[in-house]
mmCIF file of N, CA, C and O in Angstrom:
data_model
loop_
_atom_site.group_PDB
_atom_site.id
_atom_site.type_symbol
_atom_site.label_atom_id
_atom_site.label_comp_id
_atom_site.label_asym_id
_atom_site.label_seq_id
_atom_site.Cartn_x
_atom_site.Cartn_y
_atom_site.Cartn_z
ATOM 1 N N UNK R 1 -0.014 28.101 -1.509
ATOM 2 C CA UNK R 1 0.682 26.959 -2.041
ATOM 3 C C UNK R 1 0.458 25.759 -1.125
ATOM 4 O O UNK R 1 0.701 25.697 0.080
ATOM 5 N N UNK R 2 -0.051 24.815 -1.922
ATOM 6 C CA UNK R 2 -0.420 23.504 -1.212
ATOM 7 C C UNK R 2 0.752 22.348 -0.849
ATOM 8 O O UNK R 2 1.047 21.506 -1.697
ATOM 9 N N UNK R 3 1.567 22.376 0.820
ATOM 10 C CA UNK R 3 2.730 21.755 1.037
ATOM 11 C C UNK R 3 1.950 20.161 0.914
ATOM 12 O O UNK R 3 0.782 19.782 0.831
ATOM 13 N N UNK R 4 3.130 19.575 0.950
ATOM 14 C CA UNK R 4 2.967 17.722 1.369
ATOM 15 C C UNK R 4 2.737 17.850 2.566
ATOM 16 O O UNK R 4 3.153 18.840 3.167
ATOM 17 N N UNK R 5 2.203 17.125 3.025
ATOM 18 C CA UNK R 5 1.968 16.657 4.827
ATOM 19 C C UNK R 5 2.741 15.722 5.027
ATOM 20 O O UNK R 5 3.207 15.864 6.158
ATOM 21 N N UNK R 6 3.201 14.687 4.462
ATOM 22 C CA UNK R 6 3.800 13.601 4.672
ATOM 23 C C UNK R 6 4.629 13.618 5.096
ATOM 24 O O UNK R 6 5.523 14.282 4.572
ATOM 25 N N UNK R 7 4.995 12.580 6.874
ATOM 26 C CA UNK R 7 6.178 12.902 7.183
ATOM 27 C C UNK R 7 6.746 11.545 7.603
ATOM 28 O O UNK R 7 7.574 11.460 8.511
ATOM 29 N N UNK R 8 6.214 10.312 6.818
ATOM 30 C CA UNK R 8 6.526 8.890 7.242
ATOM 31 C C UNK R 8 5.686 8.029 5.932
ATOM 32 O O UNK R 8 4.623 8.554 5.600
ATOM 33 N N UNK R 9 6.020 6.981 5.310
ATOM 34 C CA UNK R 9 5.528 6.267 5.165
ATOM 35 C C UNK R 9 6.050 4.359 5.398
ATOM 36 O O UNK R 9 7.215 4.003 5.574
ATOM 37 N N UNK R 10 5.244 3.729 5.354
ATOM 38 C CA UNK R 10 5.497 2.487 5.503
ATOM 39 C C UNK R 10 5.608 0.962 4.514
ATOM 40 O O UNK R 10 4.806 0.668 3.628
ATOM 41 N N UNK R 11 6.300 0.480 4.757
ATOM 42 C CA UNK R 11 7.194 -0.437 3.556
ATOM 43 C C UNK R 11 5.699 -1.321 3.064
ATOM 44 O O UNK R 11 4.606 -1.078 3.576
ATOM 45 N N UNK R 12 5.879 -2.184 2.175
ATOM 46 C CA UNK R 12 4.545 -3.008 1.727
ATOM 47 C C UNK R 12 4.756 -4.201 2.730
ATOM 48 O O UNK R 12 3.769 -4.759 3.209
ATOM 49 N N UNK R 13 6.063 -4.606 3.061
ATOM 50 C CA UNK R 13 6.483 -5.768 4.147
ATOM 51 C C UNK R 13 5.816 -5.437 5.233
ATOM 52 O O UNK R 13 5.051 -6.206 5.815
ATOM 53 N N UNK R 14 6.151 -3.842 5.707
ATOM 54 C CA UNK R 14 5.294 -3.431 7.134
ATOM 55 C C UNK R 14 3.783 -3.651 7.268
ATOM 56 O O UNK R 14 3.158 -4.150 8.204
ATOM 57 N N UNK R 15 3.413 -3.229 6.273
ATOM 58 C CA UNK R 15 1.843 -3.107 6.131
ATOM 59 C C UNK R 15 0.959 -4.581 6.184
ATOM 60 O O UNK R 15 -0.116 -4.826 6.730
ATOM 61 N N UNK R 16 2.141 -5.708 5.148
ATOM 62 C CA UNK R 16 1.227 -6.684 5.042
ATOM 63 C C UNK R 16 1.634 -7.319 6.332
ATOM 64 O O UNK R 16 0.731 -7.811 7.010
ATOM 65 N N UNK R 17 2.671 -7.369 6.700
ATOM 66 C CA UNK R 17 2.905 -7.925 8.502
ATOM 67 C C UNK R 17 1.660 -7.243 9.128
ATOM 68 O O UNK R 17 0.618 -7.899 9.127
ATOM 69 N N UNK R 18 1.656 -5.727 9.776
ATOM 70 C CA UNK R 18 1.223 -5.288 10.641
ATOM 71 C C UNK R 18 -0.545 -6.093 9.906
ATOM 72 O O UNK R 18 -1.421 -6.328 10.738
ATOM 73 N N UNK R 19 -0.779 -6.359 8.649
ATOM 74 C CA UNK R 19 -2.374 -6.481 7.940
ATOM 75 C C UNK R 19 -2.591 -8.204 8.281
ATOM 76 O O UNK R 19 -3.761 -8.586 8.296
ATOM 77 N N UNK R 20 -1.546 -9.192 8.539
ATOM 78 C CA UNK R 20 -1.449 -10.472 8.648
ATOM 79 C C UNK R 20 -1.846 -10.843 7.253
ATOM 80 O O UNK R 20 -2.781 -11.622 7.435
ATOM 81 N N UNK R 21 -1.685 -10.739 6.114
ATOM 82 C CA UNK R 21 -1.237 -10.917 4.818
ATOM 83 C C UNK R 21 -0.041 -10.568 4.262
ATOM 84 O O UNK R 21 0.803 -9.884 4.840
ATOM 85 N N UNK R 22 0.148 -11.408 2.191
ATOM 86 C CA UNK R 22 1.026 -11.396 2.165
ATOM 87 C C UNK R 22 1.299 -10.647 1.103
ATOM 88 O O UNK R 22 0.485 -10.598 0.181
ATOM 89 N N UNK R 23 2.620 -9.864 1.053
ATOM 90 C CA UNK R 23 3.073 -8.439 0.342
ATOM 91 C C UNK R 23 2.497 -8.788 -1.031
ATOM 92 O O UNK R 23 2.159 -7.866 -1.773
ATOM 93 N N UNK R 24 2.367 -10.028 -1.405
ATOM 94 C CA UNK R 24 1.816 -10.295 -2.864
ATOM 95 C C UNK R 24 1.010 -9.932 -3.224
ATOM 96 O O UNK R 24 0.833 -9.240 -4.226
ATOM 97 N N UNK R 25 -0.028 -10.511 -2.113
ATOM 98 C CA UNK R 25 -2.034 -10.087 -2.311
ATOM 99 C C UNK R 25 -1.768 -8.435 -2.386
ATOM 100 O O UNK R 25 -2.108 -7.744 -3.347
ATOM 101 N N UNK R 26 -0.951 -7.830 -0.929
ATOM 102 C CA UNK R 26 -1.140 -6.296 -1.261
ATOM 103 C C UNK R 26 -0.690 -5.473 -3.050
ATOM 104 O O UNK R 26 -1.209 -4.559 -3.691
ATOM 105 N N UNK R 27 0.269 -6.206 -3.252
ATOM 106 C CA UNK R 27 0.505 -5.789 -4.489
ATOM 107 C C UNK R 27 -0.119 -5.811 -5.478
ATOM 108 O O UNK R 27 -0.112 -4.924 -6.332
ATOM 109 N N UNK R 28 -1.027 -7.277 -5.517
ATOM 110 C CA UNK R 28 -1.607 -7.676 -6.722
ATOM 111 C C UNK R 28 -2.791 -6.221 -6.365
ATOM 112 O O UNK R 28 -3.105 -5.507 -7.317
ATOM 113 N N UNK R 29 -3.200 -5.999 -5.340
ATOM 114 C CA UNK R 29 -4.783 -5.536 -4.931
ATOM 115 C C UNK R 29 -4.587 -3.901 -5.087
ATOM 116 O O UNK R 29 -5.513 -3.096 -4.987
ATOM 117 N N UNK R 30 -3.056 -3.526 -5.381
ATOM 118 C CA UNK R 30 -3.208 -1.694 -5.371
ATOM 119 C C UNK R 30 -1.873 -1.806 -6.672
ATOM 120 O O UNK R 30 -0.774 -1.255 -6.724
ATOM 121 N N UNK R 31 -2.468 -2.637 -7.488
ATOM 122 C CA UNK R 31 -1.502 -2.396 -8.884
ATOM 123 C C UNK R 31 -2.174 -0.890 -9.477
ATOM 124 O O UNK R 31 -1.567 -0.047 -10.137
ATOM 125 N N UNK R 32 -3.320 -0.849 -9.116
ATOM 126 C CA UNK R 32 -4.105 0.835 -9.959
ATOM 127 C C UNK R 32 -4.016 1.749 -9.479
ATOM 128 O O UNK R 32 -4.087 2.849 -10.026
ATOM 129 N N UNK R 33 -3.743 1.418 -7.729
ATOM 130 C CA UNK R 33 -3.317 3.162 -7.202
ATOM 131 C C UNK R 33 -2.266 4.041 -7.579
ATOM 132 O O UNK R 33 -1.188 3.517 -7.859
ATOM 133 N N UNK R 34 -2.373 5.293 -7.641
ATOM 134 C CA UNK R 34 -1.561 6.799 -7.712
ATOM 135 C C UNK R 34 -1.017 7.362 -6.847
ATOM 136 O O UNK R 34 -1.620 7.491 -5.781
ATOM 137 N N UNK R 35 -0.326 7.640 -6.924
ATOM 138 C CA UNK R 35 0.137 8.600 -5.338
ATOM 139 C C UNK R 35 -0.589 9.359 -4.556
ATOM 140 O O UNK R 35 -0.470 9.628 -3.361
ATOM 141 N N UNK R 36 -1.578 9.772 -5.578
ATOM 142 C CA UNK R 36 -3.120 10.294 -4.708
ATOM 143 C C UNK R 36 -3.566 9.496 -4.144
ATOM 144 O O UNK R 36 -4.226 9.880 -3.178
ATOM 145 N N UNK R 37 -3.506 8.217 -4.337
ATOM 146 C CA UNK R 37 -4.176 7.367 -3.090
ATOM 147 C C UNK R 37 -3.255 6.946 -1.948
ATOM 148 O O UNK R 37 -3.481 6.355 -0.893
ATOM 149 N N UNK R 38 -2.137 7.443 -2.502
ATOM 150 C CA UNK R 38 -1.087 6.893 -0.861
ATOM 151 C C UNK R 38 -0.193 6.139 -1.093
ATOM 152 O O UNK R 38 0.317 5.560 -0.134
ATOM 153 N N UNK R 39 0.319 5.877 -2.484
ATOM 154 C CA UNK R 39 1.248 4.688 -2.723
ATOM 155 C C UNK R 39 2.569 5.356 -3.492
ATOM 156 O O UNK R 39 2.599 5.780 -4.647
ATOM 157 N N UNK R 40 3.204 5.337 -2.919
ATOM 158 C CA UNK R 40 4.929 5.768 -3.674
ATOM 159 C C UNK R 40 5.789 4.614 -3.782
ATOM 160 O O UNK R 40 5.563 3.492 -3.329
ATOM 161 N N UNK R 41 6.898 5.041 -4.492
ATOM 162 C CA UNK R 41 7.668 3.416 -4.412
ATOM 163 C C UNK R 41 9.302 4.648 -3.870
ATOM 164 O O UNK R 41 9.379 5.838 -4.177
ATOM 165 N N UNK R 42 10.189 3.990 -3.187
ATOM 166 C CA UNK R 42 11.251 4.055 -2.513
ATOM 167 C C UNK R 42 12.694 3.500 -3.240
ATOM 168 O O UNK R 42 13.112 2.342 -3.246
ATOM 169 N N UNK R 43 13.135 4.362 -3.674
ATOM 170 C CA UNK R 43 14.431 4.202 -4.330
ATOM 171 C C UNK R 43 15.644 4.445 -3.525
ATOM 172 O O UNK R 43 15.759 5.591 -3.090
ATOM 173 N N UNK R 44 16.784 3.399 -3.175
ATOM 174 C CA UNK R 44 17.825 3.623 -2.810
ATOM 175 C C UNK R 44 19.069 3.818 -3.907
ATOM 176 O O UNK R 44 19.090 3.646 -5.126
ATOM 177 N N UNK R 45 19.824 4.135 -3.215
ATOM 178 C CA UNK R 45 21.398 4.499 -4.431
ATOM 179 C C UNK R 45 21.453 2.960 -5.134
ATOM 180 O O UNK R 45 21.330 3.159 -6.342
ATOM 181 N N UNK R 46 21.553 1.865 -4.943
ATOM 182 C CA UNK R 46 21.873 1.009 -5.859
ATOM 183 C C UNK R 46 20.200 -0.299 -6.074
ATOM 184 O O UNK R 46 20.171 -1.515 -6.264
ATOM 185 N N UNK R 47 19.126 0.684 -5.928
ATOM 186 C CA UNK R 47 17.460 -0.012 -5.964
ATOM 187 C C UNK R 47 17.333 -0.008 -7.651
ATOM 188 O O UNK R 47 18.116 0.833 -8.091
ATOM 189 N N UNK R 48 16.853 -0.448 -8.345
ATOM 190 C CA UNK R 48 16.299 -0.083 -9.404
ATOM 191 C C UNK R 48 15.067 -0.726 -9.449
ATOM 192 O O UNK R 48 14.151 -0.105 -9.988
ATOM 193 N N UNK R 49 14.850 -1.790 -9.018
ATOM 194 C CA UNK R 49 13.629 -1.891 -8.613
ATOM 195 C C UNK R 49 12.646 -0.770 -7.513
ATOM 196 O O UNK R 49 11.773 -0.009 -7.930
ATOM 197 N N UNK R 50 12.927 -0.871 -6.531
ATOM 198 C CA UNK R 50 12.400 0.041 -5.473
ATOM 199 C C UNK R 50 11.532 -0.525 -4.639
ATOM 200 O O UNK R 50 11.494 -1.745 -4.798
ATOM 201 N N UNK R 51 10.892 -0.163 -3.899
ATOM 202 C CA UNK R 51 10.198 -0.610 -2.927
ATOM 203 C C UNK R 51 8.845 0.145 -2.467
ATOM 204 O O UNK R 51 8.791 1.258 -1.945
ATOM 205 N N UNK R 52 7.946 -0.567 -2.724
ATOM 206 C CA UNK R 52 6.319 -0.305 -2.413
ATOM 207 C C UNK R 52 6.269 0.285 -1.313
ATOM 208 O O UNK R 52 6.663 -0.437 -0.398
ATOM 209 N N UNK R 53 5.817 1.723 -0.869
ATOM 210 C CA UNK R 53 5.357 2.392 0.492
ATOM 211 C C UNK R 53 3.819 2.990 0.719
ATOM 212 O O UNK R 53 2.922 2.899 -0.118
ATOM 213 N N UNK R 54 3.738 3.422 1.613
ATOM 214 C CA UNK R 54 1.873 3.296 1.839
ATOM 215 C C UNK R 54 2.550 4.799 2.544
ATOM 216 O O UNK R 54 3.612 4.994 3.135
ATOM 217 N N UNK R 55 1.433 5.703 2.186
ATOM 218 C CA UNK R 55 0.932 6.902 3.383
ATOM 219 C C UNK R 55 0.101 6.520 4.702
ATOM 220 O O UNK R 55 0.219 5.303 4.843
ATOM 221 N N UNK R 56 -0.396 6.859 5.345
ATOM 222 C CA UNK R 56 -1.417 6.969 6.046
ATOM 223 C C UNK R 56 -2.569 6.718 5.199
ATOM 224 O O UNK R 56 -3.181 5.650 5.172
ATOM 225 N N UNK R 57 -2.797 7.594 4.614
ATOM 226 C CA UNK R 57 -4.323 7.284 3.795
ATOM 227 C C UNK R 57 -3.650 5.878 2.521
ATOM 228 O O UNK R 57 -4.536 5.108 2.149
ATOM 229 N N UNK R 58 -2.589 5.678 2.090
ATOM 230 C CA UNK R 58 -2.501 4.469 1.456
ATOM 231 C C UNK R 58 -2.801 2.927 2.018
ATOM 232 O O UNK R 58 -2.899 1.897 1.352
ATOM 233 N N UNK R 59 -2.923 3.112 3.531
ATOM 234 C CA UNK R 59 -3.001 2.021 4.233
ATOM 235 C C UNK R 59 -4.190 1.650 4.500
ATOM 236 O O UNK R 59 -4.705 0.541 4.357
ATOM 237 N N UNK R 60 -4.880 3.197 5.136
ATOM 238 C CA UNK R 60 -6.254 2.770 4.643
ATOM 239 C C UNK R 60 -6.980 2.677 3.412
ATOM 240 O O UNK R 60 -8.188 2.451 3.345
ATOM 241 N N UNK R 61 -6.295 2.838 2.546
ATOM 242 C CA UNK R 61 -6.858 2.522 1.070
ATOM 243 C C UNK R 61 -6.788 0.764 0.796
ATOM 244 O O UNK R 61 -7.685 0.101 0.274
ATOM 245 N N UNK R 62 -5.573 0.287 1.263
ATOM 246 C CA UNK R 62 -5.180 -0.930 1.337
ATOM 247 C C UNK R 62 -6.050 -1.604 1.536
ATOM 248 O O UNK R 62 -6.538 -2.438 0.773
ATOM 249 N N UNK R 63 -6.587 -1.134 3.353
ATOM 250 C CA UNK R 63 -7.930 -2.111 4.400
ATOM 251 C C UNK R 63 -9.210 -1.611 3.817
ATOM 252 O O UNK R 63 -10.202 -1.754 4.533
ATOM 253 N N UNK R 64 -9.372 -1.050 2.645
ATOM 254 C CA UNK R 64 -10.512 -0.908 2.174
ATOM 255 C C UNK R 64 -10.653 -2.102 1.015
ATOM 256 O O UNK R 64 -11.587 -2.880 0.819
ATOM 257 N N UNK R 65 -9.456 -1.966 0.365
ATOM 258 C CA UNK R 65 -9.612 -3.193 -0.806
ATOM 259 C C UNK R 65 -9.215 -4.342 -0.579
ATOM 260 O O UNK R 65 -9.033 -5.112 -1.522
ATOM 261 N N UNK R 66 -8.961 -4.773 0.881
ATOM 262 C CA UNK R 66 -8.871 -5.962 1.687
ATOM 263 C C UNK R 66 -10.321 -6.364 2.203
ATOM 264 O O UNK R 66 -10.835 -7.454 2.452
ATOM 265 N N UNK R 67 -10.642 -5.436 2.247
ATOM 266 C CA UNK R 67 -12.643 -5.823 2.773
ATOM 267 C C UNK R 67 -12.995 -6.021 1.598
ATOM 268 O O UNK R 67 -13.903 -6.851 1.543
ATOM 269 N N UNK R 68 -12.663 -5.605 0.568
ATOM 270 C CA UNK R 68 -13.572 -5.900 -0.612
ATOM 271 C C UNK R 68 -13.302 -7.372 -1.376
ATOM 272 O O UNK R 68 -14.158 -8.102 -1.875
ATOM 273 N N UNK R 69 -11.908 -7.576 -1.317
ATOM 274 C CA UNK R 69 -11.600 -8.903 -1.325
ATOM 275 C C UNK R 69 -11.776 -10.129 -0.499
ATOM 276 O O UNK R 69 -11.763 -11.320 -0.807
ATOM 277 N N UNK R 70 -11.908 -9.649 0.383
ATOM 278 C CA UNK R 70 -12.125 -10.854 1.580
ATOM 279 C C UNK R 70 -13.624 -10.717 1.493
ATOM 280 O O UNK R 70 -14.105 -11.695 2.065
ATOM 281 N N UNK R 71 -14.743 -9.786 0.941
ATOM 282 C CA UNK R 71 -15.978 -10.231 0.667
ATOM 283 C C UNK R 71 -16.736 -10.574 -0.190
ATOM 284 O O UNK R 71 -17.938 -10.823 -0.278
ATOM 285 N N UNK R 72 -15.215 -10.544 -1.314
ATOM 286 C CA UNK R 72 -15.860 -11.311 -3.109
ATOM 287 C C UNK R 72 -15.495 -12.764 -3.307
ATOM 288 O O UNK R 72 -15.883 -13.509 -4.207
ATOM 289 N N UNK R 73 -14.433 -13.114 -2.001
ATOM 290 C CA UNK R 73 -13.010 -14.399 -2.329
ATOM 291 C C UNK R 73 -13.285 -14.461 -0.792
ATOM 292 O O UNK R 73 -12.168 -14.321 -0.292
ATOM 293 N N UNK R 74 -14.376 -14.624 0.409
ATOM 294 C CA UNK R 74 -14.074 -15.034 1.641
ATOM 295 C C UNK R 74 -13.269 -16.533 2.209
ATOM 296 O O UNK R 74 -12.806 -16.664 3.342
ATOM 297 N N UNK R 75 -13.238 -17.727 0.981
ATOM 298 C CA UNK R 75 -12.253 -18.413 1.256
ATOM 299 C C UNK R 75 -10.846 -18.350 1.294
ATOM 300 O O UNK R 75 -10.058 -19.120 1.843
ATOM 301 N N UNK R 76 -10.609 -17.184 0.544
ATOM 302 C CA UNK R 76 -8.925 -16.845 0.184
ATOM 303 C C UNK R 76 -8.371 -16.536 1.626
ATOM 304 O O UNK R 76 -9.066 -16.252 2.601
ATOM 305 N N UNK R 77 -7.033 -16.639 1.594
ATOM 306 C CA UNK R 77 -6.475 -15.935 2.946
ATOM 307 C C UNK R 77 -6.186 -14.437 2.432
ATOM 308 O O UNK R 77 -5.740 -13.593 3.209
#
């Protein structure tokens, strides 16, 4: 039986701080990822929205489609 490994993930605020971009671009840029790629969203008792989180491998999924954007759009921030 195949467990989760996961024992942390990190907010879309964290990611685009720690990435020096902004939670928007990350959002607009992993609207197609799955949880197979590393992206869950975070529900509290009164969230109904929720909140965008990254795995480990979601983050580097992130800085992959940040290179790809910053080399189709190199004027964009």
């Amino acid at each position: 039986m195949q467990r989760n490994k996961v024992h942390h993930v990190s907010t879309v605020e964290r990611v685009a701080s720690d990435l020096g971009v902004s939670e928007a671009l990350i959002q607009d840029l992993t609207l197609g990822l799955e949880p197979e790629d590393g992206v869950i969203w975070v529900y509290g008792a009164n969230d109904d929205d929720g909140i965008l989180a990254f795995t480990d491998e979601g983050i580097e999924e992130v800085k992959l489609l940040l290179e790809e954007y910053h080399r189709l759009s190199p004027s964009k921030p």
